[in-house]
């Protein structure tokens, strides 16, 4: 089947893209503004894009009910700072509460039973319960389509829960980390079946009995 995705309405394009590019990691983004104080909201249009410096990217859309940007977008655009707090399995429900559109003055962080800790390099705090937090400084604020913005940021500081980082391998221990993945709509995934695969050299690949 061939799908001319650009000919479809925006909502249908969204459904196709977000149900094919799966699973996606979830960033519980904390940001801050002078007027609104601390803010937290989940974003699964999120990924890592490079190192030296470490680069993270977020996709932020306008509010459903109007032409306004979401608070996270306004705060990132205006302050140039945010924190990406990764979400693990035990944090799933708290993350979901942070997506509720609470009235002004109600803290989603408090309602979700989460706690903020001061960051080192940026004004927005980080979520104490999160296994991994990245303090971020905005590099590029992009208006990529009428309803979409993109924040490209570099990581100024990283915080990792004790016991997750393996200095021998340089990797995070995924079996202790237990990140939550986003499918689409109401669907999420936990880590289930992992397998190993090594890229062979051209010689080994050509010599292998195929
Ligand atoms: C798992 C999950 C992932 C989400 N990902 C995004 C996203 O990538 N981009 C986006 O604009 N909104 C996303 N949302 C919706 C926002 O979290 C939601 O609109 C939130 O209320 C925005 O809050 P704010 O106005 O405080 O920024 C997601 C919601 C959930 C539950």
PDB file of C-alpha atoms and ligand atoms in Angstrom:
ATOM      1  CA  UNK A   1       0.000   0.000   0.000  1.00  0.00           C
ATOM      2  CA  UNK A   2       1.259   3.462  -0.929  1.00  0.00           C
ATOM      3  CA  UNK A   3       0.284   6.390   1.304  1.00  0.00           C
ATOM      4  CA  UNK A   4       0.648   9.955   0.066  1.00  0.00           C
ATOM      5  CA  UNK A   5       1.037  11.167   3.621  1.00  0.00           C
ATOM      6  CA  UNK A   6       1.260  14.860   2.655  1.00  0.00           C
ATOM      7  CA  UNK A   7      -2.198  14.684   1.064  1.00  0.00           C
ATOM      8  CA  UNK A   8      -3.788  13.637   4.361  1.00  0.00           C
ATOM      9  CA  UNK A   9      -5.197  15.993   7.024  1.00  0.00           C
ATOM     10  CA  UNK A  10      -2.762  16.823   9.834  1.00  0.00           C
ATOM     11  CA  UNK A  11      -4.526  14.562  12.364  1.00  0.00           C
ATOM     12  CA  UNK A  12      -4.232  11.540  10.045  1.00  0.00           C
ATOM     13  CA  UNK A  13      -0.540  12.296   9.393  1.00  0.00           C
ATOM     14  CA  UNK A  14       0.020  12.462  13.146  1.00  0.00           C
ATOM     15  CA  UNK A  15      -1.629   9.069  13.664  1.00  0.00           C
ATOM     16  CA  UNK A  16       0.517   7.445  10.965  1.00  0.00           C
ATOM     17  CA  UNK A  17       3.803   8.921  12.149  1.00  0.00           C
ATOM     18  CA  UNK A  18       3.296   8.359  15.857  1.00  0.00           C
ATOM     19  CA  UNK A  19       2.099   4.761  15.375  1.00  0.00           C
ATOM     20  CA  UNK A  20       5.015   3.806  13.121  1.00  0.00           C
ATOM     21  CA  UNK A  21       7.949   5.468  14.874  1.00  0.00           C
ATOM     22  CA  UNK A  22       7.664   3.348  18.010  1.00  0.00           C
ATOM     23  CA  UNK A  23       8.529   2.867  20.783  1.00  0.00           C
ATOM     24  CA  UNK A  24       9.626   6.376  21.706  1.00  0.00           C
ATOM     25  CA  UNK A  25      11.303   7.393  24.965  1.00  0.00           C
ATOM     26  CA  UNK A  26       9.360   9.778  27.206  1.00  0.00           C
ATOM     27  CA  UNK A  27      10.852  13.046  28.420  1.00  0.00           C
ATOM     28  CA  UNK A  28       9.087  14.511  31.444  1.00  0.00           C
ATOM     29  CA  UNK A  29      10.199  18.079  30.776  1.00  0.00           C
ATOM     30  CA  UNK A  30      10.521  20.520  33.650  1.00  0.00           C
ATOM     31  CA  UNK A  31      10.672  24.221  32.850  1.00  0.00           C
ATOM     32  CA  UNK A  32      10.196  27.479  34.710  1.00  0.00           C
ATOM     33  CA  UNK A  33       8.798  30.946  34.168  1.00  0.00           C
ATOM     34  CA  UNK A  34       8.680  34.104  36.252  1.00  0.00           C
ATOM     35  CA  UNK A  35       4.839  34.197  36.095  1.00  0.00           C
ATOM     36  CA  UNK A  36       3.978  30.492  36.302  1.00  0.00           C
ATOM     37  CA  UNK A  37       6.839  29.064  38.362  1.00  0.00           C
ATOM     38  CA  UNK A  38       7.698  25.375  37.903  1.00  0.00           C
ATOM     39  CA  UNK A  39       6.056  23.327  35.176  1.00  0.00           C
ATOM     40  CA  UNK A  40       6.233  19.658  34.122  1.00  0.00           C
ATOM     41  CA  UNK A  41       4.807  17.906  31.051  1.00  0.00           C
ATOM     42  CA  UNK A  42       5.581  14.685  29.142  1.00  0.00           C
ATOM     43  CA  UNK A  43       6.901  14.701  25.565  1.00  0.00           C
ATOM     44  CA  UNK A  44       7.442  11.638  23.397  1.00  0.00           C
ATOM     45  CA  UNK A  45       8.437  13.543  20.297  1.00  0.00           C
ATOM     46  CA  UNK A  46      11.840  13.450  21.887  1.00  0.00           C
ATOM     47  CA  UNK A  47      15.200  11.896  21.189  1.00  0.00           C
ATOM     48  CA  UNK A  48      18.989  12.111  21.442  1.00  0.00           C
ATOM     49  CA  UNK A  49      20.718  13.414  18.304  1.00  0.00           C
ATOM     50  CA  UNK A  50      24.422  13.695  19.021  1.00  0.00           C
ATOM     51  CA  UNK A  51      27.375  14.119  21.324  1.00  0.00           C
ATOM     52  CA  UNK A  52      30.246  16.536  21.915  1.00  0.00           C
ATOM     53  CA  UNK A  53      28.130  18.359  22.917  1.00  0.00           C
ATOM     54  CA  UNK A  54      25.316  15.921  23.770  1.00  0.00           C
ATOM     55  CA  UNK A  55      22.242  17.048  21.794  1.00  0.00           C
ATOM     56  CA  UNK A  56      18.559  16.395  22.606  1.00  0.00           C
ATOM     57  CA  UNK A  57      15.532  17.366  20.500  1.00  0.00           C
ATOM     58  CA  UNK A  58      11.895  17.965  21.527  1.00  0.00           C
ATOM     59  CA  UNK A  59       8.826  18.405  19.305  1.00  0.00           C
ATOM     60  CA  UNK A  60       6.230  20.764  20.815  1.00  0.00           C
ATOM     61  CA  UNK A  61       2.823  21.468  19.325  1.00  0.00           C
ATOM     62  CA  UNK A  62       0.313  24.248  19.964  1.00  0.00           C
ATOM     63  CA  UNK A  63      -2.494  23.700  22.493  1.00  0.00           C
ATOM     64  CA  UNK A  64      -5.479  21.764  21.135  1.00  0.00           C
ATOM     65  CA  UNK A  65      -7.922  24.556  21.987  1.00  0.00           C
ATOM     66  CA  UNK A  66      -6.225  27.496  20.291  1.00  0.00           C
ATOM     67  CA  UNK A  67      -3.243  29.137  18.704  1.00  0.00           C
ATOM     68  CA  UNK A  68      -1.223  29.324  21.918  1.00  0.00           C
ATOM     69  CA  UNK A  69       1.954  27.367  22.572  1.00  0.00           C
ATOM     70  CA  UNK A  70       1.976  24.885  25.450  1.00  0.00           C
ATOM     71  CA  UNK A  71       3.516  26.278  28.653  1.00  0.00           C
ATOM     72  CA  UNK A  72       6.618  24.116  28.184  1.00  0.00           C
ATOM     73  CA  UNK A  73       7.170  25.688  24.768  1.00  0.00           C
ATOM     74  CA  UNK A  74       6.691  29.230  26.048  1.00  0.00           C
ATOM     75  CA  UNK A  75       9.098  28.601  28.933  1.00  0.00           C
ATOM     76  CA  UNK A  76      11.785  27.035  26.744  1.00  0.00           C
ATOM     77  CA  UNK A  77      11.490  29.781  24.122  1.00  0.00           C
ATOM     78  CA  UNK A  78      11.601  32.570  26.725  1.00  0.00           C
ATOM     79  CA  UNK A  79      14.224  31.230  29.167  1.00  0.00           C
ATOM     80  CA  UNK A  80      16.311  28.952  26.913  1.00  0.00           C
ATOM     81  CA  UNK A  81      16.422  26.353  29.675  1.00  0.00           C
ATOM     82  CA  UNK A  82      14.698  23.080  30.574  1.00  0.00           C
ATOM     83  CA  UNK A  83      15.349  19.685  32.135  1.00  0.00           C
ATOM     84  CA  UNK A  84      14.560  16.356  30.472  1.00  0.00           C
ATOM     85  CA  UNK A  85      13.655  13.826  33.153  1.00  0.00           C
ATOM     86  CA  UNK A  86      13.479  10.289  31.770  1.00  0.00           C
ATOM     87  CA  UNK A  87      10.485   8.203  32.840  1.00  0.00           C
ATOM     88  CA  UNK A  88      10.854   4.682  34.234  1.00  0.00           C
ATOM     89  CA  UNK A  89       8.138   2.074  34.857  1.00  0.00           C
ATOM     90  CA  UNK A  90       7.353   3.121  38.474  1.00  0.00           C
ATOM     91  CA  UNK A  91       6.898   6.750  37.296  1.00  0.00           C
ATOM     92  CA  UNK A  92       4.318   5.896  34.595  1.00  0.00           C
ATOM     93  CA  UNK A  93       1.193   7.102  36.409  1.00  0.00           C
ATOM     94  CA  UNK A  94       2.847  10.232  37.797  1.00  0.00           C
ATOM     95  CA  UNK A  95       4.021  11.124  34.280  1.00  0.00           C
ATOM     96  CA  UNK A  96       0.439  10.726  33.040  1.00  0.00           C
ATOM     97  CA  UNK A  97      -0.907  13.089  35.731  1.00  0.00           C
ATOM     98  CA  UNK A  98       1.605  15.716  34.519  1.00  0.00           C
ATOM     99  CA  UNK A  99      -0.158  15.720  31.109  1.00  0.00           C
ATOM    100  CA  UNK A 100      -3.408  17.015  32.701  1.00  0.00           C
ATOM    101  CA  UNK A 101      -4.167  20.656  31.896  1.00  0.00           C
ATOM    102  CA  UNK A 102      -4.424  21.935  35.484  1.00  0.00           C
ATOM    103  CA  UNK A 103      -5.651  25.499  36.105  1.00  0.00           C
ATOM    104  CA  UNK A 104      -3.068  28.234  36.599  1.00  0.00           C
ATOM    105  CA  UNK A 105      -1.446  28.040  40.017  1.00  0.00           C
ATOM    106  CA  UNK A 106      -1.920  24.265  40.488  1.00  0.00           C
ATOM    107  CA  UNK A 107       1.398  22.397  40.355  1.00  0.00           C
ATOM    108  CA  UNK A 108       1.228  19.193  38.294  1.00  0.00           C
ATOM    109  CA  UNK A 109       4.453  18.091  40.002  1.00  0.00           C
ATOM    110  CA  UNK A 110       2.748  18.208  43.420  1.00  0.00           C
ATOM    111  CA  UNK A 111      -0.500  16.640  42.117  1.00  0.00           C
ATOM    112  CA  UNK A 112       1.538  13.762  40.633  1.00  0.00           C
ATOM    113  CA  UNK A 113       3.298  13.158  43.975  1.00  0.00           C
ATOM    114  CA  UNK A 114       6.675  14.015  42.443  1.00  0.00           C
ATOM    115  CA  UNK A 115       9.366  16.228  43.965  1.00  0.00           C
ATOM    116  CA  UNK A 116      11.700  18.838  42.521  1.00  0.00           C
ATOM    117  CA  UNK A 117      15.401  19.131  43.281  1.00  0.00           C
ATOM    118  CA  UNK A 118      17.477  22.166  42.321  1.00  0.00           C
ATOM    119  CA  UNK A 119      19.493  21.847  39.119  1.00  0.00           C
ATOM    120  CA  UNK A 120      23.131  22.880  38.927  1.00  0.00           C
ATOM    121  CA  UNK A 121      23.389  24.763  35.617  1.00  0.00           C
ATOM    122  CA  UNK A 122      19.795  25.823  34.836  1.00  0.00           C
ATOM    123  CA  UNK A 123      16.926  27.492  36.725  1.00  0.00           C
ATOM    124  CA  UNK A 124      14.273  24.746  36.249  1.00  0.00           C
ATOM    125  CA  UNK A 125      14.528  21.994  38.858  1.00  0.00           C
ATOM    126  CA  UNK A 126      14.811  18.274  38.120  1.00  0.00           C
ATOM    127  CA  UNK A 127      12.462  15.495  39.182  1.00  0.00           C
ATOM    128  CA  UNK A 128      13.965  13.690  42.198  1.00  0.00           C
ATOM    129  CA  UNK A 129      12.207  10.398  41.361  1.00  0.00           C
ATOM    130  CA  UNK A 130      13.551  10.290  37.792  1.00  0.00           C
ATOM    131  CA  UNK A 131      16.305   7.726  37.033  1.00  0.00           C
ATOM    132  CA  UNK A 132      18.089  10.113  34.663  1.00  0.00           C
ATOM    133  CA  UNK A 133      17.827  13.895  34.224  1.00  0.00           C
ATOM    134  CA  UNK A 134      19.497  16.109  31.624  1.00  0.00           C
ATOM    135  CA  UNK A 135      19.864  19.818  32.352  1.00  0.00           C
ATOM    136  CA  UNK A 136      19.460  21.460  28.938  1.00  0.00           C
ATOM    137  CA  UNK A 137      20.367  24.768  27.320  1.00  0.00           C
ATOM    138  CA  UNK A 138      18.547  25.752  24.137  1.00  0.00           C
ATOM    139  CA  UNK A 139      20.679  25.935  20.954  1.00  0.00           C
ATOM    140  CA  UNK A 140      17.946  26.323  18.298  1.00  0.00           C
ATOM    141  CA  UNK A 141      14.238  27.176  18.552  1.00  0.00           C
ATOM    142  CA  UNK A 142      12.648  26.148  15.244  1.00  0.00           C
ATOM    143  CA  UNK A 143       9.167  26.852  13.882  1.00  0.00           C
ATOM    144  CA  UNK A 144       8.890  23.796  11.619  1.00  0.00           C
ATOM    145  CA  UNK A 145       5.189  23.906  10.645  1.00  0.00           C
ATOM    146  CA  UNK A 146       2.136  26.040  11.532  1.00  0.00           C
ATOM    147  CA  UNK A 147       1.377  24.026  14.694  1.00  0.00           C
ATOM    148  CA  UNK A 148       4.829  22.636  15.531  1.00  0.00           C
ATOM    149  CA  UNK A 149       7.992  23.903  17.148  1.00  0.00           C
ATOM    150  CA  UNK A 150      11.239  22.093  17.790  1.00  0.00           C
ATOM    151  CA  UNK A 151      13.757  22.702  20.552  1.00  0.00           C
ATOM    152  CA  UNK A 152      17.325  21.596  19.876  1.00  0.00           C
ATOM    153  CA  UNK A 153      19.361  21.744  23.063  1.00  0.00           C
ATOM    154  CA  UNK A 154      22.700  20.767  24.490  1.00  0.00           C
ATOM    155  CA  UNK A 155      23.061  18.922  27.765  1.00  0.00           C
ATOM    156  CA  UNK A 156      24.821  21.033  30.395  1.00  0.00           C
ATOM    157  CA  UNK A 157      24.692  18.449  33.194  1.00  0.00           C
ATOM    158  CA  UNK A 158      23.453  14.892  33.630  1.00  0.00           C
ATOM    159  CA  UNK A 159      22.169  13.264  36.821  1.00  0.00           C
ATOM    160  CA  UNK A 160      21.891   9.475  37.113  1.00  0.00           C
ATOM    161  CA  UNK A 161      20.356   7.521  39.980  1.00  0.00           C
ATOM    162  CA  UNK A 162      23.070   5.778  42.039  1.00  0.00           C
ATOM    163  CA  UNK A 163      23.787   2.251  40.832  1.00  0.00           C
ATOM    164  CA  UNK A 164      22.625   2.753  37.225  1.00  0.00           C
ATOM    165  CA  UNK A 165      25.930   3.813  35.653  1.00  0.00           C
ATOM    166  CA  UNK A 166      28.457   1.076  34.965  1.00  0.00           C
ATOM    167  CA  UNK A 167      31.920   2.717  34.784  1.00  0.00           C
ATOM    168  CA  UNK A 168      33.413  -0.527  33.394  1.00  0.00           C
ATOM    169  CA  UNK A 169      31.298  -0.465  30.233  1.00  0.00           C
ATOM    170  CA  UNK A 170      30.370   3.242  30.203  1.00  0.00           C
ATOM    171  CA  UNK A 171      26.708   2.269  29.721  1.00  0.00           C
ATOM    172  CA  UNK A 172      23.624   2.659  31.884  1.00  0.00           C
ATOM    173  CA  UNK A 173      22.429  -0.723  33.217  1.00  0.00           C
ATOM    174  CA  UNK A 174      19.140  -1.076  31.320  1.00  0.00           C
ATOM    175  CA  UNK A 175      17.932  -3.919  33.569  1.00  0.00           C
ATOM    176  CA  UNK A 176      17.908  -1.507  36.547  1.00  0.00           C
ATOM    177  CA  UNK A 177      16.899   1.558  34.530  1.00  0.00           C
ATOM    178  CA  UNK A 178      13.586   0.128  33.188  1.00  0.00           C
ATOM    179  CA  UNK A 179      12.588   3.005  30.885  1.00  0.00           C
ATOM    180  CA  UNK A 180       8.979   3.357  29.800  1.00  0.00           C
ATOM    181  CA  UNK A 181       8.333   3.479  26.047  1.00  0.00           C
ATOM    182  CA  UNK A 182       5.464   5.241  24.251  1.00  0.00           C
ATOM    183  CA  UNK A 183       3.597   3.440  21.516  1.00  0.00           C
ATOM    184  CA  UNK A 184       0.659   5.635  20.520  1.00  0.00           C
ATOM    185  CA  UNK A 185      -2.682   6.755  21.929  1.00  0.00           C
ATOM    186  CA  UNK A 186      -3.029   5.011  25.291  1.00  0.00           C
ATOM    187  CA  UNK A 187      -0.377   2.365  24.631  1.00  0.00           C
ATOM    188  CA  UNK A 188       2.966   2.102  26.418  1.00  0.00           C
ATOM    189  CA  UNK A 189       5.625  -0.577  26.604  1.00  0.00           C
ATOM    190  CA  UNK A 190       8.022  -1.978  29.192  1.00  0.00           C
ATOM    191  CA  UNK A 191      11.303  -3.658  28.347  1.00  0.00           C
ATOM    192  CA  UNK A 192      10.581  -7.241  27.313  1.00  0.00           C
ATOM    193  CA  UNK A 193      12.779  -9.210  24.899  1.00  0.00           C
ATOM    194  CA  UNK A 194      16.320  -8.056  24.137  1.00  0.00           C
ATOM    195  CA  UNK A 195      18.730  -9.719  21.727  1.00  0.00           C
ATOM    196  CA  UNK A 196      22.289  -9.058  20.558  1.00  0.00           C
ATOM    197  CA  UNK A 197      23.514  -8.405  17.045  1.00  0.00           C
ATOM    198  CA  UNK A 198      26.994  -7.374  15.936  1.00  0.00           C
ATOM    199  CA  UNK A 199      27.607  -5.653  12.581  1.00  0.00           C
ATOM    200  CA  UNK A 200      30.015  -8.025  10.738  1.00  0.00           C
ATOM    201  CA  UNK A 201      32.957  -6.797   8.686  1.00  0.00           C
ATOM    202  CA  UNK A 202      32.388  -6.924   4.924  1.00  0.00           C
ATOM    203  CA  UNK A 203      34.850  -9.856   4.714  1.00  0.00           C
ATOM    204  CA  UNK A 204      33.083 -11.898   7.407  1.00  0.00           C
ATOM    205  CA  UNK A 205      29.698 -11.134   5.894  1.00  0.00           C
ATOM    206  CA  UNK A 206      30.843 -12.116   2.378  1.00  0.00           C
ATOM    207  CA  UNK A 207      32.494 -15.311   3.665  1.00  0.00           C
ATOM    208  CA  UNK A 208      29.462 -16.380   5.734  1.00  0.00           C
ATOM    209  CA  UNK A 209      27.400 -19.253   4.370  1.00  0.00           C
ATOM    210  CA  UNK A 210      24.215 -17.476   3.238  1.00  0.00           C
TER     211      UNK A 210
HETATM  212  C1  LIG B   1       3.142  10.189  26.995  1.00  0.00           C
HETATM  213  C2  LIG B   1       2.836  11.555  26.467  1.00  0.00           C
HETATM  214  C3  LIG B   1       3.625  12.109  25.484  1.00  0.00           C
HETATM  215  C4  LIG B   1       3.356  13.394  24.976  1.00  0.00           C
HETATM  216  N1  LIG B   1       4.164  13.896  24.004  1.00  0.00           N
HETATM  217  C5  LIG B   1       3.944  15.142  23.527  1.00  0.00           C
HETATM  218  C6  LIG B   1       4.821  15.678  22.524  1.00  0.00           C
HETATM  219  O1  LIG B   1       5.779  15.049  22.091  1.00  0.00           O
HETATM  220  N2  LIG B   1       4.567  16.939  22.089  1.00  0.00           N
HETATM  221  C7  LIG B   1       3.520  17.693  22.588  1.00  0.00           C
HETATM  222  O2  LIG B   1       3.361  18.844  22.169  1.00  0.00           O
HETATM  223  N3  LIG B   1       2.692  17.215  23.539  1.00  0.00           N
HETATM  224  C8  LIG B   1       2.889  15.954  24.028  1.00  0.00           C
HETATM  225  N4  LIG B   1       2.069  15.450  25.006  1.00  0.00           N
HETATM  226  C9  LIG B   1       0.995  16.300  25.547  1.00  0.00           C
HETATM  227  C10 LIG B   1       1.508  17.274  26.625  1.00  0.00           C
HETATM  228  O3  LIG B   1       2.205  16.603  27.643  1.00  0.00           O
HETATM  229  C11 LIG B   1       0.307  18.031  27.227  1.00  0.00           C
HETATM  230  O4  LIG B   1      -0.288  18.809  26.212  1.00  0.00           O
HETATM  231  C12 LIG B   1       0.643  18.902  28.419  1.00  0.00           C
HETATM  232  O5  LIG B   1      -0.546  19.299  29.057  1.00  0.00           O
HETATM  233  C13 LIG B   1       1.429  20.154  28.050  1.00  0.00           C
HETATM  234  O6  LIG B   1       1.648  20.854  29.259  1.00  0.00           O
HETATM  235  P1  LIG B   1       2.233  22.333  29.334  1.00  0.00           P
HETATM  236  O7  LIG B   1       1.189  23.263  28.744  1.00  0.00           O
HETATM  237  O8  LIG B   1       2.437  22.531  30.800  1.00  0.00           O
HETATM  238  O9  LIG B   1       3.504  22.351  28.558  1.00  0.00           O
HETATM  239  C14 LIG B   1       2.272  14.150  25.499  1.00  0.00           C
HETATM  240  C15 LIG B   1       1.458  13.588  26.502  1.00  0.00           C
HETATM  241  C16 LIG B   1       1.728  12.309  26.972  1.00  0.00           C
HETATM  242  C17 LIG B   1       0.845  11.720  28.051  1.00  0.00           C
END
